[in-house]
Each structure stands twice: as structure tokens, then as C-alpha cells.
Coordinates of C-alpha atoms in Angstrom, one line a residue:
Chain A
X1 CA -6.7 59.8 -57.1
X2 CA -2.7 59.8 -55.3
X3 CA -4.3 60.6 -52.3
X4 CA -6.6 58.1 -52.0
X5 CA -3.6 55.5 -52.7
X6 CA -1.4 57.4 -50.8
X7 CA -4.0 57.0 -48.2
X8 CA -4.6 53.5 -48.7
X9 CA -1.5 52.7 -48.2
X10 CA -1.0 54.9 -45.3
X11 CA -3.9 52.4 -44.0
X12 CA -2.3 49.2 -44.9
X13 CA 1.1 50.2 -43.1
X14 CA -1.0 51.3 -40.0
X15 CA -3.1 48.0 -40.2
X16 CA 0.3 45.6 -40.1
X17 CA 2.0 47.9 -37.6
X18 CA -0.7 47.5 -35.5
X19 CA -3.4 50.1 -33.6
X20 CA -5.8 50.8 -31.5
X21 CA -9.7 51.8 -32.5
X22 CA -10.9 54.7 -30.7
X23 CA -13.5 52.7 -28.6
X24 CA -15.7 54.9 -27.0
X25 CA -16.7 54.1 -23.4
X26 CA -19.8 52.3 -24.0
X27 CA -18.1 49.6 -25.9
X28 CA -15.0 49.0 -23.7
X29 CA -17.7 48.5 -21.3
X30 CA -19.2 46.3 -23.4
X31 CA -16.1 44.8 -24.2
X32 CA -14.8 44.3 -20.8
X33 CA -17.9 42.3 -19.8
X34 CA -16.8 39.1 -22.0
X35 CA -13.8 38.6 -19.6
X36 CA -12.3 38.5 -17.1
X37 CA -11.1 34.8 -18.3
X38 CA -10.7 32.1 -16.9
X39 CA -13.3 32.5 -14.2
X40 CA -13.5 30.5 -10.8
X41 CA -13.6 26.7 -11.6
X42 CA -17.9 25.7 -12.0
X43 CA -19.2 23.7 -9.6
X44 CA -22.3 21.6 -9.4
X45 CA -24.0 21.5 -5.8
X46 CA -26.0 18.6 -7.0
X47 CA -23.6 16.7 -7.4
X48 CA -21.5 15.7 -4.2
X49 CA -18.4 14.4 -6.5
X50 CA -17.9 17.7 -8.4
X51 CA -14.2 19.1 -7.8
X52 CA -13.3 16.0 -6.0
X53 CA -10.0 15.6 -7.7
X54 CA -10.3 11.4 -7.5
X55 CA -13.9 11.7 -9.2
X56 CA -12.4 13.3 -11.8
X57 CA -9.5 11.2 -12.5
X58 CA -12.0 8.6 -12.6
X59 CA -14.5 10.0 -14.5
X60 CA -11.9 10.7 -17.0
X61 CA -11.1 7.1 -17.4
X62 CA -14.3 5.8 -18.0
X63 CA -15.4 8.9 -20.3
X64 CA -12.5 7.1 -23.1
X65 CA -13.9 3.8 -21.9
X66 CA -15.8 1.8 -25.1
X67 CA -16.3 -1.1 -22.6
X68 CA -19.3 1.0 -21.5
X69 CA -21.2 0.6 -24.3
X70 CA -22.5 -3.6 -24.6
X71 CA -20.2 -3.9 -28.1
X72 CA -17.2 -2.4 -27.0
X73 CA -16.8 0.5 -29.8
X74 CA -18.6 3.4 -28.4
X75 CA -17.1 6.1 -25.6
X76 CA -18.1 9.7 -24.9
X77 CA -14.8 10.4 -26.3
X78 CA -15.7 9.0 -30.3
X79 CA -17.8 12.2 -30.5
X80 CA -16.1 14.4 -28.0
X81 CA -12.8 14.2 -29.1
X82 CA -10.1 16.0 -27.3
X83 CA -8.4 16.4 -30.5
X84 CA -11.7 18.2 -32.4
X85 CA -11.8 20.4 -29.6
X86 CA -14.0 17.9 -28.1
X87 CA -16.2 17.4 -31.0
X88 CA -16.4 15.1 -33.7
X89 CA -15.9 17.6 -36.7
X90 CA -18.9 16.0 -38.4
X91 CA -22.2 17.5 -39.6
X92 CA -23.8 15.0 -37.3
X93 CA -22.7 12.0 -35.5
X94 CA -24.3 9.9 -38.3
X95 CA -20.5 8.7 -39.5
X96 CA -19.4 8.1 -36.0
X97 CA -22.2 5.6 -34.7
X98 CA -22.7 4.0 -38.6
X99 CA -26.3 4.8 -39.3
X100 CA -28.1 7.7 -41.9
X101 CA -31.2 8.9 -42.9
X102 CA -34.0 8.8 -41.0
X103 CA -32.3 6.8 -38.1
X104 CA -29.5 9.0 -37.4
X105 CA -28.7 11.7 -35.0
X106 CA -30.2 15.0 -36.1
X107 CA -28.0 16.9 -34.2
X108 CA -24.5 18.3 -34.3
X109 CA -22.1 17.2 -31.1
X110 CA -21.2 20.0 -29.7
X111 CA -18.1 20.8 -27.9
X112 CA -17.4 20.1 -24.3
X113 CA -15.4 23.2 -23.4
X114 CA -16.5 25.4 -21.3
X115 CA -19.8 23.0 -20.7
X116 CA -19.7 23.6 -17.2
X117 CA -20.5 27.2 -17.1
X118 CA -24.0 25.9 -18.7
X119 CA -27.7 26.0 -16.9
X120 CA -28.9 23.3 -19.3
X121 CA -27.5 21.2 -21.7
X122 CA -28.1 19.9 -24.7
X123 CA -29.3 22.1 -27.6
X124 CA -33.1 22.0 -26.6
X125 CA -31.9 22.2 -22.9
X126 CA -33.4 19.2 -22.1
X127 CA -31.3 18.6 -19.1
X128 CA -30.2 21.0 -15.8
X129 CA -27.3 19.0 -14.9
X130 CA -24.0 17.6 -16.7
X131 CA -24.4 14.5 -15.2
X132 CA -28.2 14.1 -15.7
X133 CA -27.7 14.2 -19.5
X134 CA -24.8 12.0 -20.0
X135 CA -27.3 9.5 -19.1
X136 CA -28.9 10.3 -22.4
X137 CA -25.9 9.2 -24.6
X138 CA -25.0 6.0 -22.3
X139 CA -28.7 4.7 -22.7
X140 CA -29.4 6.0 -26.5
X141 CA -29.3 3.0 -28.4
X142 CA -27.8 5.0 -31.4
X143 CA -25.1 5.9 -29.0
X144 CA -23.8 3.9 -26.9
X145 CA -26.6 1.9 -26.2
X146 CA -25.9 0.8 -22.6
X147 CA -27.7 -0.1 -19.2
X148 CA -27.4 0.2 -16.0
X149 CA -27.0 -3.4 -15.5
X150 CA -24.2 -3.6 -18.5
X151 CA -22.6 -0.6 -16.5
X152 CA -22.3 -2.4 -13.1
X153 CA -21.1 -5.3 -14.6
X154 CA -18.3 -3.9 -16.0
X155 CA -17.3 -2.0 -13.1
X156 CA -17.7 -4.8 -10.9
X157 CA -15.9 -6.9 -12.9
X158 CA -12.8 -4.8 -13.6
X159 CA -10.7 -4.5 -10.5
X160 CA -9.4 -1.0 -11.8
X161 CA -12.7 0.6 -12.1
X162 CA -14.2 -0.7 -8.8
X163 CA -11.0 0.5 -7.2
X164 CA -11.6 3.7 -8.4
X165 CA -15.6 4.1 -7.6
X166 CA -14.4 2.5 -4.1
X167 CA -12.4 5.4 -3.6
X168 CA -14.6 7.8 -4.3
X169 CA -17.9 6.7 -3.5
X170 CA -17.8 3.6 -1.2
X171 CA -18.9 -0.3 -1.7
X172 CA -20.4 -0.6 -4.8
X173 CA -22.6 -3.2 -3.5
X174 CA -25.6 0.0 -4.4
X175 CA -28.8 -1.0 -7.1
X176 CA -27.4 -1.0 -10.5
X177 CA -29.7 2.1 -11.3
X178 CA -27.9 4.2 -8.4
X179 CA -24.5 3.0 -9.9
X180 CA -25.4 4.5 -12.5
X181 CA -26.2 7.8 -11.4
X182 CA -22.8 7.9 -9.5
X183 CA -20.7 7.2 -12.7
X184 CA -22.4 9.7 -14.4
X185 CA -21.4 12.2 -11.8
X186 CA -18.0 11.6 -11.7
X187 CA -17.9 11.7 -15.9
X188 CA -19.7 14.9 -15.1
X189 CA -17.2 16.0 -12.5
X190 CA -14.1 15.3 -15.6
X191 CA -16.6 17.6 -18.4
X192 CA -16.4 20.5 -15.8
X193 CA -12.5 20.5 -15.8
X194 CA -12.6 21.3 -19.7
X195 CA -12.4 25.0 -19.3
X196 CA -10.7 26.7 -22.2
X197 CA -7.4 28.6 -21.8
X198 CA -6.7 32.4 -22.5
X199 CA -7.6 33.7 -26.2
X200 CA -5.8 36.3 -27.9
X201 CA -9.0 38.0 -26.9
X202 CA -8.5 37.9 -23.3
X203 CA -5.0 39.5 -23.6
X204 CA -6.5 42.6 -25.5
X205 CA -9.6 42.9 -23.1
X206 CA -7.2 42.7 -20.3
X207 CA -4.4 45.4 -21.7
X208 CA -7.6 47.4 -22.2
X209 CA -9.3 47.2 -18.6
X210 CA -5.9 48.1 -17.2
X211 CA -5.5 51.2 -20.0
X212 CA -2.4 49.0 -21.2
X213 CA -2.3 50.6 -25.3
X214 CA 0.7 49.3 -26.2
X215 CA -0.1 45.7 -25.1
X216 CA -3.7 46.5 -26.8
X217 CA -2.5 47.7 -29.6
X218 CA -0.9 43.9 -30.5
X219 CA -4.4 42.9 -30.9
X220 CA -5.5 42.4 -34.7
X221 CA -7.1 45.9 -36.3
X222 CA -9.5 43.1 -38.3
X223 CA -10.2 41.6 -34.9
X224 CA -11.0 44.9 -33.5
X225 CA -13.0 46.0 -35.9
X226 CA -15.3 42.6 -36.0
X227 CA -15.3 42.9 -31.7
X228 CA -16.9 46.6 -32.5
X229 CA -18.9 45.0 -34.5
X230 CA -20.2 41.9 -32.3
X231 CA -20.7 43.9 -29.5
X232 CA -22.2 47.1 -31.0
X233 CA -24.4 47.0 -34.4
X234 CA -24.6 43.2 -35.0
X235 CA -25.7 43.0 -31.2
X236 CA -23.9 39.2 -30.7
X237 CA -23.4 40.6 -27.3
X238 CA -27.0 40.3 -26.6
X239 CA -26.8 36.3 -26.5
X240 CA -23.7 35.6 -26.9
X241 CA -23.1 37.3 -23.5
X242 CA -20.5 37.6 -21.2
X243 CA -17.5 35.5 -20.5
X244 CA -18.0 32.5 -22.1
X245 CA -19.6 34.1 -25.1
X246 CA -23.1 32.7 -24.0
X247 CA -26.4 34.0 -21.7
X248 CA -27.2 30.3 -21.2
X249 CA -30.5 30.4 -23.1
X250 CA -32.3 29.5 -26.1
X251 CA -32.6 32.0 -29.5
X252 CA -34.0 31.6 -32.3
X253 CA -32.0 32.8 -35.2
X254 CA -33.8 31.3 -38.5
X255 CA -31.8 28.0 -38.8
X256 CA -34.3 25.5 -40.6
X257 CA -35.2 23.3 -37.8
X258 CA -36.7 20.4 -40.3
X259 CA -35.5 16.9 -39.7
X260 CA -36.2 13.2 -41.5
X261 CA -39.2 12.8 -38.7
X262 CA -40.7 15.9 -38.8
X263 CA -39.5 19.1 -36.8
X264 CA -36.9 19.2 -33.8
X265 CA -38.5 21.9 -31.8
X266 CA -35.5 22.7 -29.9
X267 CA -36.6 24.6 -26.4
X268 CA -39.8 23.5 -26.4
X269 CA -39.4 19.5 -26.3
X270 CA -36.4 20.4 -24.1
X271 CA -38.5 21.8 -21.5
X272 CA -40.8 19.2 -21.8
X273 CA -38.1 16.5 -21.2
X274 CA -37.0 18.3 -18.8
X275 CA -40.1 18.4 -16.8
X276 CA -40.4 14.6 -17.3
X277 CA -36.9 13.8 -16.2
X278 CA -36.3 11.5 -13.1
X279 CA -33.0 12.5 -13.0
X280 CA -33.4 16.4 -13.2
X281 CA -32.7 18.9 -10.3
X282 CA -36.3 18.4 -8.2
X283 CA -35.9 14.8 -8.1
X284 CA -34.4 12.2 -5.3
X285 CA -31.1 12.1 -7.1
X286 CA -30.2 15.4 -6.7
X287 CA -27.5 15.9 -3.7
X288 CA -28.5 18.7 -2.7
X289 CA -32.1 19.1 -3.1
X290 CA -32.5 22.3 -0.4
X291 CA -30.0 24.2 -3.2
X292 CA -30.9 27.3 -4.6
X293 CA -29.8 25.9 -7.8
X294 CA -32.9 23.6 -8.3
X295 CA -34.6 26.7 -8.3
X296 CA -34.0 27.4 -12.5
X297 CA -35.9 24.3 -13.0
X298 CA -38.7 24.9 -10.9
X299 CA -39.2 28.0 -12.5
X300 CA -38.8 27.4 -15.9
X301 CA -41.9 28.1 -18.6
X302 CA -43.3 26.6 -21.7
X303 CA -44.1 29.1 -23.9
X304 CA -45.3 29.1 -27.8
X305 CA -41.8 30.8 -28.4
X306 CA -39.8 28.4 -27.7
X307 CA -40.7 26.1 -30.4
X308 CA -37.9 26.6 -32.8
X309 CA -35.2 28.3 -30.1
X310 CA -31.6 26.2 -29.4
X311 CA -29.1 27.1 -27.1
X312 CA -26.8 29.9 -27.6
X313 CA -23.0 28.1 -28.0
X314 CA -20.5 29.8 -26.4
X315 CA -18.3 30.7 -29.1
X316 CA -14.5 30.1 -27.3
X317 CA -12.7 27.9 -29.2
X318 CA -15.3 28.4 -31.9
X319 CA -12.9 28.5 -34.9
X320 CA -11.9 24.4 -33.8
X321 CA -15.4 23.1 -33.6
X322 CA -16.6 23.7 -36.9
X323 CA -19.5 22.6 -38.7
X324 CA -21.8 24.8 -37.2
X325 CA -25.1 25.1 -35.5
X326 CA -27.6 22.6 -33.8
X327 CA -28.2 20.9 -37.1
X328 CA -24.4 21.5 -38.0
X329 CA -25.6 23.1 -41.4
X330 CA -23.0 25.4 -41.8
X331 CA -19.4 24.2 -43.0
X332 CA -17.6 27.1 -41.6
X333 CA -17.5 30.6 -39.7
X334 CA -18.1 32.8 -42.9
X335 CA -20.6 30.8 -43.3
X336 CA -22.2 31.6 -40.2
X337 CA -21.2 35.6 -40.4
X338 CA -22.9 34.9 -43.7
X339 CA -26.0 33.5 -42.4
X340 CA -26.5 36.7 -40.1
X341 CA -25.1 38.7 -42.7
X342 CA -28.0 37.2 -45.1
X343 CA -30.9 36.7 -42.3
X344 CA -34.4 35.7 -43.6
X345 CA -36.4 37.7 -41.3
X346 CA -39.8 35.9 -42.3
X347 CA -37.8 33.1 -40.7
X348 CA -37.8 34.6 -37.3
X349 CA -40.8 34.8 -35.0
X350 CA -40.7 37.8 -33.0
X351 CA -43.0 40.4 -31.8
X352 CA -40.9 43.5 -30.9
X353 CA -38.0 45.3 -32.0
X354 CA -36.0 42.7 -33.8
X355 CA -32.4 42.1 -32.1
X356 CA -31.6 40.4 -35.2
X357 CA -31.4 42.1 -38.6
X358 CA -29.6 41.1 -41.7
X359 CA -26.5 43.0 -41.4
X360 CA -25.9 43.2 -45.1
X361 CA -21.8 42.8 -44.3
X362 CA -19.2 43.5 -47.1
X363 CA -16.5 41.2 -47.7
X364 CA -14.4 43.6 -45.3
X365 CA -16.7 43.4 -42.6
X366 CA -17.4 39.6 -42.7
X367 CA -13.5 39.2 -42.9
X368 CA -13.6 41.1 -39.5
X369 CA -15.7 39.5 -37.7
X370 CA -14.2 35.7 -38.8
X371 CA -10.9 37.3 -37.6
X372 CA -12.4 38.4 -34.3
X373 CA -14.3 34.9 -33.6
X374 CA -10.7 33.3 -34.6
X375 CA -9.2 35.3 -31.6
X376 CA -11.5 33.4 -29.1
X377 CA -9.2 30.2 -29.5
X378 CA -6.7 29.2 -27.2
X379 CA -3.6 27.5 -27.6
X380 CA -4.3 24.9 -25.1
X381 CA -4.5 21.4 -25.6
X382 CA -5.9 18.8 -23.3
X383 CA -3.5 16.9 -20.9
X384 CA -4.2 14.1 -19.6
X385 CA -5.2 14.4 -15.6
X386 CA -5.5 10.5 -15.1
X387 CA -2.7 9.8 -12.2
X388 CA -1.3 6.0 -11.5
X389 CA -3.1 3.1 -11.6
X390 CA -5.9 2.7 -8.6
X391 CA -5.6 -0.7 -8.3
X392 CA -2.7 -3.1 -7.3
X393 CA -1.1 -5.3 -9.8
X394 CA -1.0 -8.2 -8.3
X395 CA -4.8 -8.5 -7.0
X396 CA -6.8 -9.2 -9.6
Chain B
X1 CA -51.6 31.4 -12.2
X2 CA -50.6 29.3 -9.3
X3 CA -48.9 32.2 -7.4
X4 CA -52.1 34.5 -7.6
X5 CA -54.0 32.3 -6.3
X6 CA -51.4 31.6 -3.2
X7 CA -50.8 35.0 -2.8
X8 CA -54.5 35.8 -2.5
X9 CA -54.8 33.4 0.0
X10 CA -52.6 34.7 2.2
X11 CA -53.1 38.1 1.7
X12 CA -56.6 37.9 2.1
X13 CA -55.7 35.7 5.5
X14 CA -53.7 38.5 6.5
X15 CA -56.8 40.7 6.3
X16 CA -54.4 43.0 4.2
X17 CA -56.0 46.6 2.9
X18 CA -54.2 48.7 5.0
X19 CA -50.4 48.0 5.9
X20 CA -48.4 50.9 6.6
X21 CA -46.5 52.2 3.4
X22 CA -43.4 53.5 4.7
X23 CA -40.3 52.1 3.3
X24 CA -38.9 49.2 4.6
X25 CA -35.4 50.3 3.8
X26 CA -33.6 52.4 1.6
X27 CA -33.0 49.5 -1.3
X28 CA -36.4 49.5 -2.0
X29 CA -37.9 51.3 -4.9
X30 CA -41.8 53.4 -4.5
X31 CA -44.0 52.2 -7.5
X32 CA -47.8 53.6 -7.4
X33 CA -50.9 53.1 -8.8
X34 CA -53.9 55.0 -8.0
X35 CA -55.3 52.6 -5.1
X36 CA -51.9 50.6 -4.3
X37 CA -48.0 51.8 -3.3
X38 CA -45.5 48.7 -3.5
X39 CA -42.2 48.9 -2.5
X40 CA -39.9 46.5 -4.2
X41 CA -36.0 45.5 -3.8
X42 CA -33.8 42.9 -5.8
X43 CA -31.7 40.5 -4.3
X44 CA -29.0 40.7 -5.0
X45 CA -28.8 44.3 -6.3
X46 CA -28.1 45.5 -8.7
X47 CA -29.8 42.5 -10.7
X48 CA -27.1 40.1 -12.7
X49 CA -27.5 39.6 -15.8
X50 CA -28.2 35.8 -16.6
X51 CA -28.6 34.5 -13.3
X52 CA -31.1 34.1 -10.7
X53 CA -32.3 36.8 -8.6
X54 CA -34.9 37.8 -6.3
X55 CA -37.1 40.5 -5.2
X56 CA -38.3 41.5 -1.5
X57 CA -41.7 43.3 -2.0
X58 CA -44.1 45.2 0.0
X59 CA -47.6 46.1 -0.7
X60 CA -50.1 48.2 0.7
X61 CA -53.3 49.3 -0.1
X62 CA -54.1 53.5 0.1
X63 CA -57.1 52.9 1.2
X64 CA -60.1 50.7 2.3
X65 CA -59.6 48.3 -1.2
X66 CA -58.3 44.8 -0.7
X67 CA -56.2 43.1 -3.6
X68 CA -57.6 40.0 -4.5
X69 CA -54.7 38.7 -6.2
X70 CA -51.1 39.6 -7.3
X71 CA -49.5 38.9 -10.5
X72 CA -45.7 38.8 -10.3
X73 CA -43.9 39.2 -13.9
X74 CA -41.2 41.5 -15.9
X75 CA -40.3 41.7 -19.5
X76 CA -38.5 43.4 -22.7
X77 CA -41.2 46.1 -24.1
X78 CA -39.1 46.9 -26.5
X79 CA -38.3 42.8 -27.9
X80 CA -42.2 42.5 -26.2
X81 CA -40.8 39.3 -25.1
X82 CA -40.8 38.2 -21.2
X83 CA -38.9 35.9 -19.0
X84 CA -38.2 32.1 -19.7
X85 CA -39.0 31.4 -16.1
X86 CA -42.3 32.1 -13.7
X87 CA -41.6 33.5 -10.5
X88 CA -43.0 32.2 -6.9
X89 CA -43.6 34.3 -4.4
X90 CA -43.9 33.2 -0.6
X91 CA -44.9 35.5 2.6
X92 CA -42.2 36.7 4.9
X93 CA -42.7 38.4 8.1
X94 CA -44.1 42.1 8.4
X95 CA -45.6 42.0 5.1
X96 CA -43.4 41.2 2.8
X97 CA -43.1 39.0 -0.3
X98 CA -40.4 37.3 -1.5
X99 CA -40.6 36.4 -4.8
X100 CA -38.0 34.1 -6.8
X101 CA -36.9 32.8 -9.8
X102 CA -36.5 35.8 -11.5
X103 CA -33.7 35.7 -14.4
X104 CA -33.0 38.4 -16.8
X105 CA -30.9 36.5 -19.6
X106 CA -29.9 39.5 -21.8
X107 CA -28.4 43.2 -21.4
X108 CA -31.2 46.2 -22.2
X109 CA -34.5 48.0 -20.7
X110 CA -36.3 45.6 -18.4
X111 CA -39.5 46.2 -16.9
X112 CA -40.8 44.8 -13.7
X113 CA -44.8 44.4 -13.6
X114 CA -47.2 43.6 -10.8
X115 CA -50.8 43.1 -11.6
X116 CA -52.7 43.9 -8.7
X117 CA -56.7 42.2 -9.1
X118 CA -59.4 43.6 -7.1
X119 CA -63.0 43.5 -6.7
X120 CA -63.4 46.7 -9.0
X121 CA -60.8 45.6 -11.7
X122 CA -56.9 45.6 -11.9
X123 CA -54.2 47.7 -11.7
X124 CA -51.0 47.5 -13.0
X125 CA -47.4 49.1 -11.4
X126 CA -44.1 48.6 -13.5
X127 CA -40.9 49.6 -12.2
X128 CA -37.8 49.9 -15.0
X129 CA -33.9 49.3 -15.0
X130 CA -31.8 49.3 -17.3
X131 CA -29.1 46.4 -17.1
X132 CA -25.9 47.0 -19.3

């Protein structure tokens, strides 16, 4: 009975001191593969703006800009707010736009870091391109309810914003519709600056790539012991794969997908929109239609298994973008170790060897792996990019 | 569906039972069934994980049998789930294939399959890797 305080406390004192699990070689490999961070800046061939640094600066104006929606109170940046780690901390934007029940959004805004690294966006994927769904919000009349003709107006009409889309893209004496299209690209060119900064995380899969174990060894033992858990026996990894904690796809992992109007089925009407999109990467507005990046669209297959799937989040930054989930169901992130923890396995539809299995966690272990998924935040915060005014003073 | 058919067409435009079935460079890996050897390389190798790849094939017939069609696929046996994309494959020169839009979106055992038809029924070669 000593001994087992004794060695208890003998834990305790190693667990504040710090330490380093014995991680066999499989899962430092494992390990090593969610880094290194931050990669090489995404870029969007289809869109000829992306990384210009004046589309950006513009595209960050007009992201915060309500006059863009016809009465004045609605931006991209009410629901992606740089402050919620560029979400509105809400269930669902249902608060945000005024409405409830059957008329309101269904789904929870997700956050915008890291957005850029994506293949398709949205959580059915209904999109292939950044600036192909922010066309969605602009036009949704929950949202901001806009036009193309409410949009050209007010960049016509304000000599700051046609300064700016002179600048980068040339008269704007263009159709309304193709206005459109290029103010959506240069928003999209601002989204795909919001990469997240270094985690806790990255220092610790850093020290250990370079064999560093004193620099390791500053790492969390809870942490540790939740990573050796996310990428071994609770096989995370699997999905939430790589870098930005995400394989770009679609899962289904048993959250109830009912809604007021029926069922959201995710993937499936994704790909379906998709397919029906004007605006998506085999269409005219692409600008770079020869790209091997149209390619994922082309390809892309409905199948019966994809009714139900939404797209795996990235989980950096996860601990600031709470609720969780596409339906945003879950308040916080032990209630999501729960929900795996718990796992209804009638709930998931698959065929072979389950990747998913209810992990059955004690409070120890859930406690770990919150403290692990806490080490993916940064300590950024957003700064504004937006340099000096475009236009002069004086001509209005 | 779509890329049998094509590849039908132009193999049987070819005239293609007997090509010769050395390899056509030392990337490429020898799958065999009992009437059929197809050589078969990824682009880029080793295959990414979660992006789009590739693969440079080569088939040719052992004997006097002509394949009617050619099914291009790969899956998970052990999840027993597939891709979320369809490839499409397209000739190149001196008998090859090149067929695209491949995507392996999670770590573990991964099996090409190719699904040769002919007259007298089909035959099926898989080639294996493990991506980790």
C-alpha cells in the first residue's frame, strides 16, 4: 500500500517535471507526419488573383464589408469572426442572421483557418474552390442575401472599392455576373492567408524529428499520452491526417444527421451540387482550365456511402472554435472525445474492419486526449493586412 | 463504365493480343494473371497520401486472347471500401496507359485492381502497397 503511494507520487513529481514517452519508431513516424508546420503558403491555380498581395488587401476589405449584403448588416466576417477563431461560436448561425426553426441554417460555421489547404469546401464539399463557394453565402438569402447587380453597384459607386478592383483586375466596366466572380476571388485570395501559427504541438514534433529530448521533454506528459493515443489505438490519424489534422475527405462518424426538413446528407448532395455548379473547376470561370487541379472534380464519384459523410475539420486551433461538428451538436472537446469514446456503432455504415470503435476512455484518458487537442492552438492572432487607403481623398 | 468502354475501343483499334511484355522500365511493377502480364508504375512514386496521383500501365496479352475491356480501380480490403474518385485512362505511345485521378485519402494496405474482360470471361490482377 506505501509503495503504491510512494509510487504515485514518484508519478506525479515526474508528470510536473516533465518527460518523454518512450515512443517507439512507428509512432514518431506517425507523429512526424502531422508537421512539418507551417507549410508552403496554398495557392489556387484557378484563380489568377491568388497570392497577389493587392487582391488580398482587397479582398480583406470587402470580406468585413456589410454594404455587400442589400440591408447593410451582413459580412463574411459576422460569422467568421477573427476574434472566434474565425467562427461565430454559435451552435448555428441561426442568432447571427435572426431566424430559427425550420428556416435557419442547419449547419455550424466553421472556421476559416487553415481553409486553404482544403480540396472542397463546405461540410458536404459542395464546392472545389474557395472562391466558388463564397458565392453561396453572398447569394443565400438567409445570409447575406445579395446579387450580382447589388454587388456592382456598390463597387461602382464607392470610389474606394473601384480603386481597388481597378488595381487588381482592370476597368470594371465587365457584366455584373463576371464582377462577381472576380470579388469572390480576391475574398478567396484574403481566406487563403488565414494559416494558423506554430502549436505547442509543432515545437514537440519538431524537437522530436531533430532527436532534441530536452526541448521534447517540455511537451505536456497528458498531451503526450492523448498524441499516442490519436495516432495509435484511437486511429484519429486515419482522417485526421497529416499537417493540418485533415485527409481532405468526407467520414462518417455517427453524428445524427436529421434536420427540421428532413435529412442533410452531407457528401452526397455535395457532390451532387457540385456536379451542378457553374462556377466549379470544369466550367468557363475557371482560370486555368488546362490545370491538373480540375482533375479532383472530374473524377469525383457518387456513391451510396456518402450519404451521411461530412468533411473531416482540421483540428488546429480546435480548442477556439468550439461548438462542434457539422451540426455543431457538441458544446465542447470532451464532449467530442466523449462521443468517440461512447460511439454507437449501429450508427455507422460500414462494410469492413471498422476504423472507428468506441474506445471506452477513462476519465484519464479523455483528459489526455483534450490536453493533446488543446496543444494544436496557436498563439496567433489575426492582424490586419489592409495597407493605406487605394483611393485619393480628394476625388470622390 | 465509361473508361472500359474507351479503352476497349482503342485497344481493340490497336489490334492488341500480343505486345511485347518486357518491362518498360524499372519503376514498373509485374502483376499476372493466367492469360494477361500488366506492368504498372505510379506517378509520382511512391503514391502520396491524399493527393492526386497517377499510374503508367502496360498490358499484354500471353497469348492469342484479346481483352475486351479494362477496368481501372483500387481499394481498402480490409475497410472493403474504395476510392472517392473514378479514374480515366487515355492511350500513350508504345502501348501504354495512363490512367488518372487516382487519390488514396487515408494511410493503410491499398490494393490496385484491374479487371481485364474477354470473350471467355474476366480476369482480375491486383497489385498491393502499403502507404504509412
Amino acid at each position: 500500500m506505501r509503495l503504491i503511494a510512494l509510487l504515485a507520487a514518484a508519478l506525479l513529481a515526474h508528470d510536473a517535471a516533465g518527460g518523454l514517452l518512450d515512443f517507439t519508431a512507428a509512432e514518431l513516424r506517425a507523429i512526424e507526419r502531422h508537421g512539418p508546420w507551417p507549410p508552403p503558403a496554398p495557392r489556387d491555380p484557378s484563380n489568377r488573383v491568388s497570392g497577389n498581395a493587392e487582391a488580398i488587401a482587397f479582398g480583406e476589405l470587402l470580406f468585413f464589408d456589410t454594404r455587400l449584403s442589400p440591408n447593410g448588416a451582413m459580412s463574411c466576417g459576422r460569422c467568421h469572426q477573427p476574434g472566434r477563431a474565425w467562427t461565430d461560436g454559435r451552435r448555428t448561425p441561426g442568432g447571427v442572421i435572426g431566424a430559427t426553426g425550420r428556416d435557419a441554417l442547419t449547419r455550424n460555421t466553421p472556421t476559416l483557418w487553415n481553409a486553404g489547404f482544403g480540396r472542397w469546401f463546405g461540410w458536404g464539399g459542395g464546392s472545389d474552390t474557395i472562391w466558388s463557394f463564397s458565392l453561396r453565402p453572398i447569394r443565400h438569402p438567409l445570409e447575406m442575401g445579395s446579387s450580382a447587380a447589388h454587388m456592382a453597384r456598390t463597387l461602382r459607386a464607392d470610389p474606394e472599392l473601384a480603386c481597388r478592383y481597378r488595381r487588381v483586375f482592370g476597368e470594371a466596366g465587365k457584366p455584373d455576373e463576371a464582377l462577381l466572380v472576380d470579388v469572390v476571388k480576391a475574398i478567396a485570395a484574403f481566406v487563403e492567408t488565414l494559416v494558423s501559427a506554430r502549436s505547442p504541438f509543432d515545437e514537440f514534433r519538431d524537437a522530436l524529428a531533430r532527436g532534441d529530448r530536452d526541448a521534447a521533454a517540455r511537451y505536456p506528459l497528458a498531451a503526450q499520452r492523448g498524441l499516442r493515443r490519436f495516432v495509435g489505438e484511437g486511429n484519429c490519424s486515419v482522417c485526421h491526417f497529416g499537417p493540418a489534422f485533415s485527409n481532405g475527405e468526407f467520414g462518417d462518424i455517427g453524428v445524427p444527421f436529421f434536420v427540421p426538413s428532413g435529412v442533410d446528407s452531407g457528401r452526397y448532395a455535395g457532390i451532387q451540387r457540385l456536379r451542378a455548379d457553374p462556377h466549379n473547376l470544369l466550367g468557363r470561370f475557371n482560370d486555368r482550365p488546362g490545370d491538373a487541379g480540375a482533375a479532383r472534380t472530374r473524377h469525383v464519384q457518387l456513391q451510396p456511402r456518402n450519404f451521411g459523410e461530412f468533411k473531416v475539420p482540421g483540428l488546429r486551433n480546435v480548442a477556439k472554435t468550439a461548438p462542434y461538428m457539422h451540426d455543431g451538436s457538441l458544446a465542447t472537446l470532451s464532449d467530442v472525445v466523449k462521443h468517440y469514446s461512447e460511439l454507437d456503432e449501429n450508427r455507422l455504415h460500414t462494410e469492413g474492419e471498422r476504423i472507428l470503435r468506441p474506445l471506452r476512455l477513462s476519465p484519464q484518458a479523455s483528459a489526455d486526449l483534450v490536453a493533446f487537442l488543446e496543444s494544436l492552438s496557436d498563439t496567433g492572432r489575426y492582424v490586419s493586412g489592409a495597407p493605406s487607403r487605394c483611393a485619393s481623398r480628394r476625388v470622390q | 463504365m465509361m473508361m472500359r468502354r474507351i479503352l476497349a475501343a482503342v485497344l481493340l483499334a490497336a489490334g492488341a493480343p500480343v505486345l511485347a511484355c518486357d518491362s518498360p522500365g524499372a519503376d514498373y511493377a509485374r502483376l499476372e494473371s493466367p492469360r494477361f502480364v500488366l506492368w504498372m508504375a505510379t506517378r509520382p512514386a511512391p503514391v502520396p497520401i491524399g493527393s492526386e496521383f497517377a499510374i503508367d500501365a502496360v498490358l499484354c496479352a500471353k497469348g492469342a486472347t484479346s481483352a475486351d475491356a479494362v477496368g481501372f480501380d483500387a481499394w481498402m480490403p480490409a475497410h472493403r471500401h474504395g476510392m472517392n474518385s473514378r479514374p480515366s485512362v487515355r492511350a500513350l505511345d508504345g502501348g501504354r496507359w495512363r490512367a488518372e485521378g487516382y487519390l488514396f485519402h487515408m494511410p493503410g494496405r491499398w490494393q490496385f485492381t484491374f479487371e481485364i474482360d474477354t470473350a471467355s470471361g474476366r480476369e482480375r490482377l491486383t497489385h498491393d502497397v502499403e502507404l504509412d
